[in-house]
Amino acid sequence: VRKPVIGVMGPGAGATASDLKNATQLGKQIAEKGWILLSGGRAEGVMNAVNQGAKAANGLTVGIIPTNDNDGTSEFVDVAIITDMGSARNNINVLSSDVVIACGMGSGTASEIALALKAKKQVILLTDDLEAKIFFKKLGGNNVLLAESVEESISAAEKLLKSVR
Amino acid sequence: VRKPVIGVMGPGAGATASDLKNATQLGKQIAEKGWILLSGGRAEGVMNAVNQGAKAANGLTVGIIPTNDNDGTSEFVDVAIITDMGSARNNINVLSSDVVIACGMGSGTASEIALALKAKKQVILLTDDLEAKIFFKKLGGNNVLLAESVEESISAAEKLLKSVR
Amino acid sequence: VRKPVIGVMGPGAGATASDLKNATQLGKQIAEKGWILLSGGRAEGVMNAVNQGAKAANGLTVGIIPTNDNDGTSEFVDVAIITDMGSARNNINVLSSDVVIACGMGSGTASEIALALKAKKQVILLTDDLEAKIFFKKLGGNNVLLAESVEESISAAEKLLKSVR
Amino acid sequence: VRKPVIGVMGPGAGATASDLKNATQLGKQIAEKGWILLSGGRAEGVMNAVNQGAKAANGLTVGIIPTNDNDGTSEFVDVAIITDMGSARNNINVLSSDVVIACGMGSGTASEIALALKAKKQVILLTDDLEAKIFFKKLGGNNVLLAESVEESISAAEKLLKSVR
């Protein structure tokens, strides 16, 4: 049986210090659980931090890359999937994840949350963007879980995995 | 020179009566301006209504289809682009549009607004979903315009076309 | 009812003088039949020539663009679909066409023929590449038609349209 | 540094007994080299056999899945990338591989070879389809290597990896 895949979605250049700290911890704890980490795979922001955290705990990391080569890929990605399809790869990010965690907020991240909800996936939001929480909770109902911390996110992911697999 | 392309994005089965009325009028007025209408192309909700409106005014209609055939394509679509890529086609919808109008709200529509903002496109929101307006205005800043009516949407599109082309 | 869509696939920079001449004539005759022309849409080689031919006869031309803007789009394309997905757009080219005509040969064109056959589409080959004809005829059987001229290609397309629509 | 990724492309239902035997051996030897195996990931033909071979030697296996779920995914795939983009995922297959080995022949496989050549990737052909060898050698020149056995394929891959990484 395949290991669970947890997708962590979050901004690149626009990530806050808090997002980066959360992402590093998310990556670490995902790896410690024995789950596979999937992300947008680029060498910046939440994408880089979450992969770095997972590798620090010897996790397996998969990056879904928007460009046509690895020039912008995080050094902490083990398996780089080269899509050359720009933001359309965001749909692959969420479809390939058993559970999606949004860490931080931005237009790319918002598209991933919306695409996840469109695909009837459950999404855990870890962000201090209040307007995002209100909007996506209204949009997704029970498929959106609001987490206040990394620990709550991991705990929610663990519960969701039992229902989706 | 190519004619302007206006993308109208909106829900399928989840469209409200008000969304459908707006979509029909948007399609009609887009056609009357001589613009090309682009949409998700399916035979339901806003997609069907906007194409029907445009054809009633002899417009040219383009549908970007998520499936691998035309079984679910609106009869009011002139040019059907068969992508077989599900919701990943939402990115094509916005990239191919000079201006994007969101008519109504849902997870697919939300993904299109977010993808448009990611691509630095300008988006006109025509919806009574207050939480969506607040969130996307915060997310997109000046690239998001809030319209209160079909007329305001068309007028805003006309102004934006002057800046993007 | 939607008008028939004829996809003409052929090389860009690698097109021969004969390919370009054939492409121009194909575009012209497709337009004269009242069919919609679909192509890869770029401003070079067979793509440019076939669109130029179609516009000379007042046809409607659709280009499926691999990049994220219109910088490389043929001026003879009426409707530009911006995919930003590189060669993965080749699958959209063939799925969106009722009949596929390959005019000339190259790696992109070969991928389109193969993708068309994978999708059980019928393909007309107009090329003097003997090895290509032998290989694809073996691969596709009755779904591959070998044409010796533009006229034969158009005549074959006309027959195929009756069976697929 | 990321481990090398070897893409093995080959037919599903149309695979011959010889293709399946070769695929199983390819998977085994790829795993023994410490390389990552990438394939189309489905539970049939060359895709299933190559993954089974790799897992028998404790390799890491990645499958790029055309559908929107894992219902048709080989049980021997460790990491399943769910694309929901049908044959357009063939381009991801080749872009994500450092070296591509075609094992057997069919329309999907032919599209992958052509897409690899379009992307300037090097392709090793392991097939007894003479017409395919002649055509692709003409099309791809030095980027196409003809192998007569699994051992020759692995040896060629080893040499190519030194040049591409």
XYZ file of C-alpha atoms in Angstrom:
660
model
C 0.000 0.000 0.000
C 1.179 3.474 -0.889
C 2.147 5.816 1.905
C -0.125 8.792 2.549
C 0.694 11.914 0.576
C 0.261 15.263 2.318
C 0.246 18.286 0.057
C 1.459 21.509 1.612
C 0.588 24.566 -0.453
C 1.848 28.036 0.273
C 3.321 31.176 -1.209
C 6.795 31.582 -2.650
C 8.258 35.057 -2.439
C 5.226 36.353 -0.522
C 5.608 34.028 2.460
C 5.758 35.668 5.903
C 8.233 34.760 8.618
C 5.422 32.951 10.408
C 4.538 30.981 7.256
C 8.152 29.887 6.869
C 8.398 28.787 10.476
C 5.144 26.845 10.186
C 6.210 25.277 6.903
C 9.496 24.043 8.342
C 7.673 22.454 11.261
C 4.969 20.973 9.013
C 7.622 19.350 6.847
C 9.390 17.932 9.847
C 6.270 16.472 11.413
C 4.963 15.084 8.125
C 8.252 13.251 7.700
C 8.184 11.999 11.257
C 4.747 10.507 10.633
C 6.169 8.547 7.710
C 4.031 10.444 5.202
C 5.219 11.627 1.803
C 5.415 15.409 1.398
C 4.147 16.899 -1.862
C 4.508 20.573 -2.753
C 4.983 23.041 -5.591
C 8.669 22.270 -5.267
C 10.253 25.611 -5.970
C 13.308 26.989 -4.163
C 11.511 29.765 -2.330
C 9.069 30.550 0.415
C 6.846 27.912 1.922
C 7.811 25.443 -0.802
C 11.470 25.520 0.091
C 10.913 25.618 3.848
C 8.535 22.680 3.998
C 10.867 20.508 1.951
C 13.831 21.532 4.073
C 11.918 20.609 7.203
C 10.951 17.228 5.797
C 14.483 16.385 4.709
C 15.804 17.331 8.145
C 13.651 14.455 9.398
C 14.611 12.115 6.537
C 11.253 12.340 4.780
C 10.509 11.668 1.131
C 9.745 14.897 -0.777
C 7.975 15.306 -4.111
C 7.839 18.611 -6.004
C 5.441 19.389 -8.857
C 7.438 21.885 -10.893
C 5.725 24.535 -13.067
C 8.655 25.127 -15.439
C 10.393 22.899 -17.973
C 13.570 22.222 -16.011
C 14.971 22.036 -12.490
C 16.653 25.453 -12.425
C 14.191 26.748 -9.835
C 13.643 23.497 -7.935
C 14.313 23.338 -4.203
C 17.430 21.379 -3.326
C 15.307 19.598 -0.717
C 13.044 17.946 -3.299
C 13.818 14.254 -3.868
C 11.472 13.618 -6.779
C 10.899 16.518 -9.179
C 7.968 16.199 -11.558
C 8.607 18.566 -14.455
C 5.249 19.671 -15.813
C 6.057 22.762 -17.949
C 2.467 23.831 -17.430
C 2.722 26.833 -15.147
C -0.117 27.297 -12.695
C -2.172 24.537 -14.319
C 0.083 22.254 -12.295
C -1.735 23.484 -9.197
C -4.524 21.048 -10.027
C -2.037 18.165 -10.049
C -0.774 19.314 -6.647
C -4.149 18.861 -5.027
C -5.318 15.785 -6.924
C -2.134 13.946 -5.940
C -2.529 14.747 -2.231
C -4.620 12.678 0.160
C -4.927 15.749 2.366
C -4.109 19.356 1.501
C -2.700 21.814 4.016
C -2.600 25.487 3.009
C 0.200 27.238 4.884
C -0.057 30.981 4.337
C -1.994 32.743 1.604
C -1.502 34.146 -1.880
C -3.135 33.882 -5.293
C -1.455 30.553 -6.109
C -2.394 29.117 -2.731
C -5.966 30.383 -3.059
C -6.223 28.660 -6.444
C -5.046 25.412 -4.890
C -7.600 25.587 -2.080
C -10.372 26.282 -4.578
C -9.226 23.487 -6.918
C -9.061 21.098 -3.962
C -12.620 21.979 -2.970
C -13.745 21.581 -6.587
C -12.295 18.061 -6.466
C -14.093 17.355 -3.166
C -10.787 17.189 -1.283
C -10.526 18.262 2.320
C -8.330 21.247 3.063
C -6.711 22.370 6.300
C -6.082 26.109 6.492
C -3.122 27.302 8.573
C -3.041 31.042 8.044
C -3.741 34.242 9.928
C -5.587 35.675 6.915
C -9.022 36.119 8.483
C -10.785 37.033 5.238
C -9.435 33.862 3.608
C -10.687 31.738 6.476
C -14.156 33.286 6.313
C -14.423 32.987 2.535
C -13.137 29.442 2.173
C -15.137 28.188 5.143
C -18.260 29.557 3.491
C -17.215 28.090 0.126
C -16.155 24.648 1.343
C -18.209 23.986 4.448
C -17.175 20.786 6.192
C -14.391 20.216 3.684
C -12.485 23.177 5.159
C -10.808 22.836 8.546
C -9.325 25.830 10.318
C -6.139 25.060 12.245
C -4.500 27.407 14.729
C -1.118 25.701 14.835
C 1.159 23.178 13.179
C 0.149 20.630 15.780
C -3.543 21.135 15.057
C -2.837 20.805 11.326
C -1.002 17.513 11.731
C -3.652 16.199 14.069
C -6.400 17.133 11.613
C -4.467 15.531 8.752
C -4.161 12.328 10.735
C -7.901 12.184 11.270
C -8.682 12.979 7.645
C -6.341 10.274 6.398
C -8.420 7.697 8.215
C -11.508 8.790 6.303
C -10.028 9.158 2.813
C -7.925 5.997 2.645
C -5.622 42.429 -35.168
C -7.420 39.873 -33.083
C -10.714 40.827 -31.518
C -10.795 41.214 -27.740
C -11.600 38.059 -25.799
C -13.756 38.385 -22.689
C -13.755 35.409 -20.391
C -16.903 34.921 -18.343
C -16.443 32.458 -15.505
C -19.245 31.166 -13.344
C -20.784 28.133 -11.728
C -22.553 25.288 -13.503
C -25.221 23.523 -11.474
C -24.751 25.903 -8.542
C -25.713 29.062 -10.433
C -28.498 31.184 -8.921
C -31.388 32.686 -10.881
C -29.668 36.043 -10.608
C -26.399 34.597 -11.953
C -28.210 33.143 -14.945
C -29.963 36.404 -15.716
C -26.696 38.300 -15.455
C -24.875 35.744 -17.593
C -27.442 35.974 -20.371
C -27.152 39.752 -20.413
C -23.346 39.655 -20.240
C -23.244 37.342 -23.238
C -25.575 39.574 -25.207
C -23.667 42.751 -24.481
C -20.263 41.159 -25.106
C -21.500 40.068 -28.521
C -22.949 43.490 -29.243
C -19.555 45.053 -28.535
C -18.011 42.772 -31.159
C -15.923 40.943 -28.574
C -15.313 37.194 -28.547
C -16.870 35.335 -25.600
C -14.766 32.664 -23.898
C -16.120 30.384 -21.185
C -15.881 26.926 -19.662
C -18.313 25.879 -22.373
C -20.456 23.346 -20.600
C -24.210 22.968 -21.093
C -25.222 24.193 -17.657
C -25.462 27.191 -15.403
C -23.602 30.398 -16.183
C -21.643 28.694 -18.958
C -24.731 27.798 -20.928
C -26.541 31.077 -20.240
C -23.693 33.348 -21.267
C -23.185 31.486 -24.529
C -26.917 31.542 -25.238
C -26.962 35.284 -24.663
C -24.011 35.836 -26.964
C -25.487 33.740 -29.761
C -28.780 35.621 -29.489
C -26.763 38.664 -30.504
C -24.763 36.809 -33.175
C -21.524 36.742 -31.210
C -18.626 34.330 -31.594
C -18.405 31.878 -28.672
C -15.454 29.776 -27.570
C -15.712 27.023 -24.938
C -12.747 25.445 -23.145
C -14.053 21.965 -22.402
C -12.772 19.911 -19.423
C -13.697 16.496 -20.809
C -12.486 14.526 -23.819
C -15.521 15.003 -26.032
C -18.429 17.329 -26.728
C -21.125 15.353 -24.906
C -21.478 18.047 -22.242
C -20.756 21.069 -24.428
C -23.303 23.885 -24.659
C -25.108 23.996 -27.985
C -24.350 27.732 -28.017
C -20.580 27.229 -28.258
C -19.179 27.837 -31.759
C -15.610 26.718 -31.145
C -15.106 23.897 -28.631
C -11.562 23.356 -27.396
C -11.373 19.818 -26.051
C -8.744 19.735 -23.325
C -9.440 16.469 -21.431
C -7.697 18.030 -18.468
C -10.491 18.647 -15.982
C -10.125 21.711 -13.798
C -6.568 22.333 -14.999
C -8.303 23.872 -18.000
C -9.345 26.725 -15.713
C -5.873 28.189 -16.161
C -6.337 28.189 -19.942
C -9.659 29.983 -19.472
C -8.047 32.942 -17.785
C -4.807 33.065 -19.773
C -6.781 33.188 -23.017
C -8.975 36.082 -21.861
C -8.002 39.736 -22.174
C -10.375 40.498 -19.327
C -12.015 38.067 -16.912
C -15.522 38.581 -15.530
C -16.599 36.324 -12.668
C -20.388 35.963 -12.686
C -21.527 34.201 -9.534
C -19.379 32.131 -7.204
C -18.333 28.545 -6.580
C -15.129 26.574 -6.131
C -14.368 26.444 -9.861
C -15.032 30.155 -10.255
C -12.919 30.953 -7.205
C -10.045 28.964 -8.713
C -10.339 30.949 -11.924
C -10.252 34.291 -10.110
C -7.199 33.192 -8.143
C -5.447 31.849 -11.251
C -6.209 35.091 -13.081
C -4.688 37.116 -10.244
C -1.661 34.802 -10.187
C -1.205 35.609 -13.890
C -1.548 39.352 -13.195
C -4.843 39.524 -15.065
C -7.553 41.954 -14.076
C -10.813 40.466 -12.839
C -14.277 41.979 -12.608
C -16.460 40.439 -9.893
C -20.204 40.403 -10.444
C -21.594 38.513 -7.491
C -23.562 39.133 -4.334
C -21.178 36.940 -2.333
C -19.883 39.539 0.098
C -17.187 37.302 1.612
C -15.818 36.590 -1.864
C -15.657 40.289 -2.671
C -13.834 41.074 0.562
C -11.354 38.217 0.184
C -10.508 38.713 -3.468
C -10.277 42.486 -3.132
C -7.754 41.969 -0.360
C -5.915 39.327 -2.392
C -5.846 41.159 -5.723
C -5.902 44.845 -4.852
C -6.234 47.032 -7.931
C -6.492 43.985 -10.171
C -9.939 43.244 -8.741
C -12.909 45.423 -9.710
C -16.254 45.087 -7.986
C -19.238 45.561 -10.285
C -22.826 46.003 -9.127
C -24.505 45.266 -12.447
C -24.029 43.870 -15.935
C -23.701 47.400 -17.256
C -20.943 48.228 -14.776
C -19.167 44.996 -15.725
C -19.234 45.777 -19.433
C -18.163 49.346 -18.819
C -15.258 48.176 -16.655
C -14.259 45.618 -19.298
C -14.222 48.317 -21.937
C -11.855 50.439 -19.882
C -9.584 47.514 -19.043
C -9.320 46.501 -22.683
C -7.786 49.867 -23.467
C -5.035 49.240 -20.952
C -4.241 45.603 -21.741
C -4.205 45.720 -25.535
C -24.583 22.727 -34.972
C -20.895 23.533 -34.714
C -18.902 23.818 -37.902
C -16.351 21.090 -38.587
C -12.880 21.712 -37.180
C -9.913 20.595 -39.255
C -6.603 20.447 -37.430
C -3.530 21.002 -39.555
C -0.334 19.979 -37.799
C 3.115 20.651 -39.151
C 6.602 21.841 -38.318
C 7.617 25.388 -37.477
C 11.188 26.309 -38.369
C 11.814 22.893 -39.956
C 9.115 23.206 -42.624
C 10.238 22.670 -46.241
C 9.229 24.881 -49.153
C 6.863 22.138 -50.252
C 5.292 21.957 -46.771
C 4.697 25.705 -46.787
C 3.119 25.630 -50.217
C 0.866 22.746 -49.205
C -0.054 24.445 -45.932
C -1.093 27.647 -47.663
C -3.304 25.706 -50.055
C -4.742 23.555 -47.271
C -5.701 26.667 -45.318
C -7.328 28.215 -48.344
C -9.369 25.145 -49.225
C -10.388 24.485 -45.623
C -11.737 28.030 -45.441
C -13.508 27.681 -48.765
C -15.291 24.591 -47.455
C -16.596 26.632 -44.535
C -14.613 24.589 -42.018
C -12.802 26.034 -38.999
C -9.008 25.758 -39.128
C -7.219 24.719 -35.938
C -3.434 24.694 -35.606
C -0.537 25.173 -33.207
C -0.900 28.863 -33.972
C 2.687 30.038 -33.964
C 4.118 32.614 -36.363
C 6.361 30.233 -38.245
C 6.445 27.367 -40.691
C 3.348 25.347 -41.480
C 1.442 26.998 -38.630
C 1.825 30.469 -40.054
C 1.303 29.409 -43.680
C -1.896 27.468 -43.097
C -3.449 30.327 -41.142
C -2.393 32.829 -43.792
C -4.004 30.659 -46.459
C -7.226 30.371 -44.485
C -7.478 34.100 -43.843
C -6.909 34.818 -47.538
C -10.176 32.942 -48.074
C -11.922 34.570 -45.103
C -11.839 31.476 -42.914
C -12.036 31.317 -39.130
C -8.684 30.358 -37.580
C -7.983 28.995 -34.096
C -4.487 28.643 -32.654
C -3.582 26.559 -29.601
C -0.579 28.449 -28.228
C 2.127 26.662 -26.172
C 3.402 29.771 -24.364
C 1.792 32.129 -21.847
C 1.230 35.073 -24.167
C 0.684 36.020 -27.795
C 4.227 37.188 -28.560
C 4.824 34.251 -30.892
C 1.286 33.912 -32.247
C 0.669 34.117 -35.985
C -1.029 37.334 -37.046
C -3.407 35.151 -39.062
C -4.916 33.507 -35.990
C -8.370 34.847 -35.064
C -8.836 33.006 -31.778
C -5.697 32.359 -29.718
C -6.010 29.829 -26.903
C -3.181 30.506 -24.464
C -2.292 27.227 -22.786
C 1.159 27.883 -21.215
C 1.690 24.148 -21.307
C 4.337 23.669 -23.995
C 4.082 20.500 -26.030
C 1.370 19.075 -23.773
C -0.905 21.354 -25.808
C -0.371 18.993 -28.733
C -2.976 16.697 -27.187
C -5.502 19.541 -27.164
C -4.734 20.180 -30.832
C -5.817 16.716 -31.865
C -8.700 16.244 -29.431
C -10.264 19.494 -30.632
C -10.074 18.514 -34.307
C -12.716 16.452 -36.089
C -10.060 15.427 -38.601
C -6.292 15.831 -38.331
C -4.089 16.559 -41.345
C -0.328 16.268 -40.831
C 1.455 18.536 -43.313
C 5.186 17.829 -43.228
C 7.081 16.046 -40.484
C 9.047 16.781 -37.324
C 9.080 15.651 -33.708
C 6.141 17.870 -32.709
C 4.112 16.717 -35.700
C 4.980 13.083 -35.014
C 3.757 13.497 -31.439
C 0.479 14.915 -32.707
C -0.077 12.019 -35.103
C 0.653 9.524 -32.340
C -1.608 11.335 -29.853
C -4.374 11.452 -32.461
C -4.085 7.706 -33.026
C -4.066 7.124 -29.264
C -7.376 9.028 -29.130
C -8.760 6.920 -32.027
C -8.807 9.945 -34.332
C -8.262 9.581 -38.047
C -5.177 11.223 -39.494
C -4.367 12.239 -43.050
C -0.641 12.306 -43.821
C 0.573 14.774 -46.446
C 4.320 14.407 -46.419
C 7.104 13.024 -48.577
C 8.732 11.405 -45.535
C 8.538 7.774 -46.623
C 9.691 6.340 -43.290
C 6.993 8.313 -41.482
C 4.328 7.006 -43.833
C 5.456 3.412 -43.363
C 5.686 3.687 -39.578
C 2.421 5.487 -38.954
C 0.504 3.312 -41.410
C 1.729 0.271 -39.504
C 0.905 1.943 -36.171
C -2.521 3.306 -37.077
C -3.887 0.952 -39.732
C -7.160 2.202 -41.184
C -7.014 5.334 -39.065
C -4.104 6.603 -41.170
C -4.742 7.848 -44.708
C -1.880 8.664 -47.050
C -2.536 11.645 -49.311
C -0.394 12.606 -52.282
C -1.693 16.159 -52.673
C -3.648 18.963 -51.061
C -6.653 17.980 -53.127
C -6.497 14.381 -51.943
C -6.179 15.605 -48.357
C -9.253 17.810 -48.579
C -11.212 15.096 -50.336
C -10.256 12.583 -47.625
C -11.175 15.076 -44.902
C -14.572 15.564 -46.478
C -15.244 11.841 -46.443
C -14.020 11.432 -42.865
C -16.216 14.271 -41.645
C -19.257 12.363 -42.785
C -18.284 9.423 -40.610
C -17.221 11.277 -37.443
C -20.027 13.788 -37.157
C 21.590 15.941 -5.174
C 18.563 14.236 -6.605
C 18.896 10.655 -7.774
C 18.702 10.034 -11.514
C 15.221 9.434 -12.884
C 14.829 6.864 -15.653
C 11.559 6.978 -17.531
C 10.399 3.696 -19.003
C 7.617 4.114 -21.534
C 5.707 1.270 -23.068
C 2.295 -0.038 -24.031
C -0.444 -1.135 -21.660
C -2.807 -3.764 -23.028
C -0.827 -4.037 -26.274
C 2.430 -5.165 -24.697
C 3.959 -8.391 -26.028
C 5.377 -11.187 -23.875
C 8.842 -9.994 -24.827
C 8.005 -6.398 -23.820
C 6.800 -7.591 -20.416
C 9.906 -9.665 -19.837
C 12.134 -6.750 -20.832
C 10.148 -4.333 -18.663
C 10.476 -6.528 -15.591
C 14.227 -6.761 -16.093
C 14.561 -3.037 -16.800
C 12.748 -2.220 -13.576
C 14.953 -4.577 -11.607
C 18.205 -3.238 -13.016
C 17.124 0.413 -12.696
C 16.420 -0.214 -9.023
C 19.728 -2.017 -8.551
C 21.547 0.996 -9.942
C 19.881 3.177 -7.303
C 17.945 5.143 -9.907
C 14.333 6.263 -9.535
C 11.894 4.612 -11.950
C 9.270 6.830 -13.581
C 6.461 5.458 -15.751
C 2.869 5.973 -16.836
C 1.947 4.083 -13.674
C -1.047 2.102 -14.771
C -1.793 -1.456 -13.681
C -1.219 -3.074 -17.054
C 1.367 -4.017 -19.602
C 4.855 -2.540 -19.539
C 3.809 -0.011 -16.891
C 2.860 -2.657 -14.386
C 5.760 -4.981 -15.215
C 8.496 -2.371 -14.926
C 7.194 -1.200 -11.564
C 6.917 -4.767 -10.326
C 10.493 -5.419 -11.374
C 11.733 -2.299 -9.619
C 9.913 -3.085 -6.386
C 11.313 -6.633 -6.406
C 14.713 -4.942 -6.108
C 13.519 -2.371 -3.546
C 13.550 0.575 -5.943
C 11.586 3.802 -5.694
C 8.776 3.970 -8.265
C 6.887 7.025 -9.515
C 3.771 6.820 -11.688
C 2.304 9.708 -13.686
C -1.381 8.815 -13.765
C -3.679 9.979 -16.602
C -6.943 9.725 -14.669
C -8.301 11.580 -11.641
C -7.864 8.801 -9.090
C -5.813 5.714 -8.284
C -8.341 3.111 -9.406
C -6.127 2.054 -12.325
C -2.754 2.613 -10.672
C -0.259 -0.240 -10.431
C 0.123 -1.594 -6.923
C 3.882 -1.366 -7.485
C 3.879 2.429 -7.739
C 5.157 4.170 -4.592
C 4.398 7.756 -5.582
C 1.319 8.315 -7.744
C 1.019 11.708 -9.420
C -2.632 12.214 -10.303
C -2.796 14.461 -13.360
C -6.367 13.994 -14.685
C -5.054 15.103 -18.047
C -5.162 11.945 -20.155
C -2.436 11.605 -22.750
C -1.217 15.157 -22.185
C 0.529 13.639 -19.194
C 2.867 11.916 -21.636
C 4.784 15.177 -21.902
C 5.290 15.215 -18.128
C 6.582 11.645 -18.330
C 9.436 12.584 -20.614
C 10.234 16.008 -19.161
C 10.593 14.478 -15.697
C 13.006 11.765 -16.880
C 16.750 12.256 -17.198
C 16.803 9.448 -19.736
C 13.857 7.864 -21.545
C 13.736 4.174 -22.447
C 10.972 3.053 -24.799
C 10.167 -0.600 -24.172
C 7.842 -1.888 -26.860
C 5.713 0.197 -29.196
C 2.211 1.657 -29.490
C 0.602 5.012 -30.150
C 1.116 6.256 -26.596
C 4.731 5.139 -26.589
C 5.325 6.708 -30.005
C 3.939 9.998 -28.696
C 6.330 9.850 -25.757
C 9.352 9.234 -27.976
C 8.343 12.133 -30.229
C 7.692 14.451 -27.261
C 11.070 13.481 -25.780
C 12.809 14.324 -29.047
C 10.887 17.614 -29.251
C 12.283 18.435 -25.784
C 15.824 17.478 -26.916
C 15.863 14.477 -24.607
C 17.776 11.335 -25.487
C 15.752 8.183 -26.031
C 16.785 4.547 -25.930
C 14.613 2.274 -28.067
C 14.214 -1.336 -26.961
C 11.757 -2.815 -29.412
C 11.670 -5.243 -32.288
C 9.485 -2.872 -34.313
C 11.830 -2.269 -37.248
C 9.735 0.478 -38.833
C 9.713 2.375 -35.544
C 13.477 2.124 -35.260
C 14.003 3.388 -38.803
C 11.545 6.269 -38.428
C 12.668 7.512 -35.024
C 16.361 7.170 -35.885
C 15.735 9.363 -38.927
C 13.659 11.793 -36.841
C 15.966 12.037 -33.837
C 19.467 11.355 -35.156
C 22.016 11.126 -32.380
C 19.324 11.590 -29.749
C 17.975 8.128 -30.535
C 19.912 5.041 -29.432
C 18.916 1.574 -30.571
C 19.371 -1.127 -27.931
C 19.192 -4.852 -28.603
C 18.761 -5.956 -24.999
C 17.972 -4.859 -21.469
C 21.672 -4.858 -20.689
C 22.446 -2.582 -23.647
C 19.634 -0.271 -22.552
C 20.946 0.036 -19.006
C 24.481 0.514 -20.231
C 23.350 3.245 -22.631
C 21.348 4.925 -19.858
C 24.397 4.932 -17.632
C 26.461 6.699 -20.284
C 23.723 9.220 -21.049
C 23.306 10.098 -17.380
C 26.921 11.233 -17.292
C 26.249 13.697 -20.079
C 22.906 15.098 -18.943
C 23.614 15.604 -15.247
